[in-house]
């Protein structure tokens, strides 16, 4: 009987460790619903303006600047030249700069891009799924993503040329 | 009670008891008291050793012993109570529809609020320490129960009918009497009286044991099983996809996806009705009160069958069912619940279907459908082709005079078409079209399109050609897969409580030796009931006893 007791004890304690452990673990390492600094970015799959469908995970190994914008948003317009010049400066040095448009028609984005005279890659978030996954509240919002896919910094509102320069240099460690 | 491994646990009746046994498992003789002690016996768990009472505990035993302590359980419950109350100081994050918690507590409640947020108390009930407490209470519940129920079950399962004199004399209800009649006759009369009271009877060699409602002893443990199921169900909510709750806007006519499900929900029509003055008390009418009578969202549920996650293509939807959602009458399907929450009656333009007309003759070449979102860029109307070149949903001019959109809402839509066809230049001619009458005037459509409007005109014939979303309904979407388990747990727990509360486990032992009757009786609660029952049974055998006189415990119940 002593032996059976022991087995019952061990089985029950094992159950508690497994069930309780997983419950506590889930609470402790709860994955953030939206990415914050240091957390892994969600993979997003969007159509590039006038082009094919792209995914964020394809860019792994490169530092990525994701700029969420809309054509009605004034600060989004103001920061476009800074993003374009950063794109020109870093495009061959392992840094990708991508604009993510918040749910507007391709036509509108095309017009905006030619009006602003920018030509860095633009992804169309037609169903606003990517914006939702990134928890975008104000526009513009810029995510700086390290080559390992973790968020380096988040800039809410207009991003300046200096900020772009500083964060990009930090990300590629030069 | 002090336990040492050197204790002699063998009873004089020859039974070898486990360490920690208070009353001999077989004959019930008190093992530690000398015979001169007449105090009422401690009958808890029938005097058997709890499982955790071991001579020399190892590591596993120590953990087991920790959780088997009722004292520890009470401490855990108190800590959890205090912890839960912390979560009620300020509203929890989960109660908000859409706020940035890192700012909210600071701005609303000041520094204290910010500290509250930083301590993680803004999500107390999801925090690791709160879950840890719940897990510990759960463990304590399981181990405390097993530690007691298994030995108790064994003790009650193999009860010896003939108990030790000491065991009987030291019960709370005791009756001793010198019988003057035939003992056999008396015993069979008593047996009959006991059976009438629905006692189960076992006899052995001049000794008798009557017992009833033993099942009520399992009440607390069944209650605990229910609580454990309840607790597991609550913890199961953290399984991905088991629990969801959010508030969302459903503009009329636009199917909206329900995350992590293949379903889309659409608001077909929203109605709000108010009580008329006639239906309201006079007082309310005087006060000018407005009383809503009905909030109703006519909703359609769709299932996405293809292109569900495609970034470009529209999802292909199939209708599943329809339902009229009202306050307190949610829509329910496949575990998803949708409650009416709020509404917004601001109309929103969805599409217009204008005609292309010849300015001079007024002849129509046909109509075309211009949607506000996902607008098509090519249209063919009669001999003409229209190409959409520019689109502004909320048209305005910036400081440099360039056209722009102020928002993504179709408050003042404007479309620039390049029209090609008969009597128009090869490269086409631009036409800036404002669907809304107020914008035509405000932005001077006639002046902008002076040349082309001499030949062609884009206009809607009537309001029938304008499609408008009249309302946005806000719904609260919930999914709680664990809910049936919560109910099962609560039901089992209730059954256990009822078993333990409304019935009592009563036992009566009788021994007759040389005309000398010795009766002892025990119940786990309601001594008042038992002593009266014993007195009445004795009365049935012509023994007049005062119910109070046989109860050594005074008037305690």
mmCIF file of C-alpha atoms in Angstrom, chain A residues 22-96:
data_model
loop_
_atom_site.group_PDB
_atom_site.id
_atom_site.type_symbol
_atom_site.label_atom_id
_atom_site.label_comp_id
_atom_site.label_asym_id
_atom_site.label_seq_id
_atom_site.Cartn_x
_atom_site.Cartn_y
_atom_site.Cartn_z
ATOM 1 C CA UNK A 22 2.009 26.008 -17.860
ATOM 2 C CA UNK A 23 -0.611 28.378 -16.417
ATOM 3 C CA UNK A 24 1.983 30.415 -14.543
ATOM 4 C CA UNK A 25 4.329 30.276 -17.525
ATOM 5 C CA UNK A 26 1.600 31.582 -19.803
ATOM 6 C CA UNK A 27 1.008 34.498 -17.434
ATOM 7 C CA UNK A 28 4.718 35.159 -16.984
ATOM 8 C CA UNK A 29 5.777 35.030 -20.614
ATOM 9 C CA UNK A 30 2.581 36.374 -22.070
ATOM 10 C CA UNK A 31 3.362 37.443 -25.598
ATOM 11 C CA UNK A 32 2.491 41.067 -26.005
ATOM 12 C CA UNK A 33 -0.518 41.576 -28.228
ATOM 13 C CA UNK A 34 1.267 44.341 -30.069
ATOM 14 C CA UNK A 35 5.030 44.613 -30.483
ATOM 15 C CA UNK A 36 6.930 46.741 -27.979
ATOM 16 C CA UNK A 37 10.627 47.561 -27.844
ATOM 17 C CA UNK A 38 12.533 44.295 -27.539
ATOM 18 C CA UNK A 39 9.738 42.033 -28.692
ATOM 19 C CA UNK A 40 9.588 40.149 -31.958
ATOM 20 C CA UNK A 41 7.645 41.794 -34.758
ATOM 21 C CA UNK A 42 4.639 39.991 -36.228
ATOM 22 C CA UNK A 43 5.122 38.737 -39.752
ATOM 23 C CA UNK A 44 3.075 40.732 -42.183
ATOM 24 C CA UNK A 45 2.238 39.856 -45.770
ATOM 25 C CA UNK A 46 1.327 42.767 -48.028
ATOM 26 C CA UNK A 47 1.307 43.718 -51.663
ATOM 27 C CA UNK A 48 3.998 46.113 -52.703
ATOM 28 C CA UNK A 49 2.838 49.135 -54.684
ATOM 29 C CA UNK A 50 2.681 48.080 -58.373
ATOM 30 C CA UNK A 51 4.296 44.807 -57.444
ATOM 31 C CA UNK A 52 4.176 41.406 -55.891
ATOM 32 C CA UNK A 53 3.197 40.265 -52.416
ATOM 33 C CA UNK A 54 5.997 40.643 -49.886
ATOM 34 C CA UNK A 55 6.445 39.368 -46.358
ATOM 35 C CA UNK A 56 8.419 40.938 -43.564
ATOM 36 C CA UNK A 57 10.173 37.680 -42.729
ATOM 37 C CA UNK A 58 11.823 37.758 -46.183
ATOM 38 C CA UNK A 59 13.839 40.706 -44.935
ATOM 39 C CA UNK A 60 15.300 38.854 -41.977
ATOM 40 C CA UNK A 61 18.949 39.625 -41.512
ATOM 41 C CA UNK A 62 18.472 43.227 -42.551
ATOM 42 C CA UNK A 63 17.609 46.166 -40.372
ATOM 43 C CA UNK A 64 14.142 47.377 -41.327
ATOM 44 C CA UNK A 65 12.470 50.738 -40.881
ATOM 45 C CA UNK A 66 8.685 50.392 -41.173
ATOM 46 C CA UNK A 67 6.866 53.669 -41.593
ATOM 47 C CA UNK A 68 3.063 53.571 -41.283
ATOM 48 C CA UNK A 69 1.384 56.480 -43.031
ATOM 49 C CA UNK A 70 -1.775 57.840 -44.657
ATOM 50 C CA UNK A 71 -2.160 60.405 -47.420
ATOM 51 C CA UNK A 72 -4.378 62.655 -45.281
ATOM 52 C CA UNK A 73 -1.810 62.934 -42.522
ATOM 53 C CA UNK A 74 0.273 66.107 -42.541
ATOM 54 C CA UNK A 75 3.301 64.911 -40.516
ATOM 55 C CA UNK A 76 3.428 61.826 -42.775
ATOM 56 C CA UNK A 77 3.979 64.123 -45.721
ATOM 57 C CA UNK A 78 6.601 66.176 -43.908
ATOM 58 C CA UNK A 79 8.733 63.160 -43.018
ATOM 59 C CA UNK A 80 8.671 61.599 -46.501
ATOM 60 C CA UNK A 81 11.802 63.417 -47.790
ATOM 61 C CA UNK A 82 13.805 62.331 -44.745
ATOM 62 C CA UNK A 83 12.747 58.711 -45.275
ATOM 63 C CA UNK A 84 13.645 58.913 -48.962
ATOM 64 C CA UNK A 85 17.129 60.297 -48.322
ATOM 65 C CA UNK A 86 17.738 57.697 -45.596
ATOM 66 C CA UNK A 87 16.645 55.047 -48.107
ATOM 67 C CA UNK A 88 19.115 56.364 -50.704
ATOM 68 C CA UNK A 89 21.901 56.463 -48.165
ATOM 69 C CA UNK A 90 21.408 53.004 -46.625
ATOM 70 C CA UNK A 91 19.789 50.840 -49.292
ATOM 71 C CA UNK A 92 22.993 48.980 -50.143
ATOM 72 C CA UNK A 93 24.155 48.704 -46.547
ATOM 73 C CA UNK A 94 21.740 46.126 -45.156
ATOM 74 C CA UNK A 95 18.947 48.527 -44.286
ATOM 75 C CA UNK A 96 15.446 48.463 -45.771
#
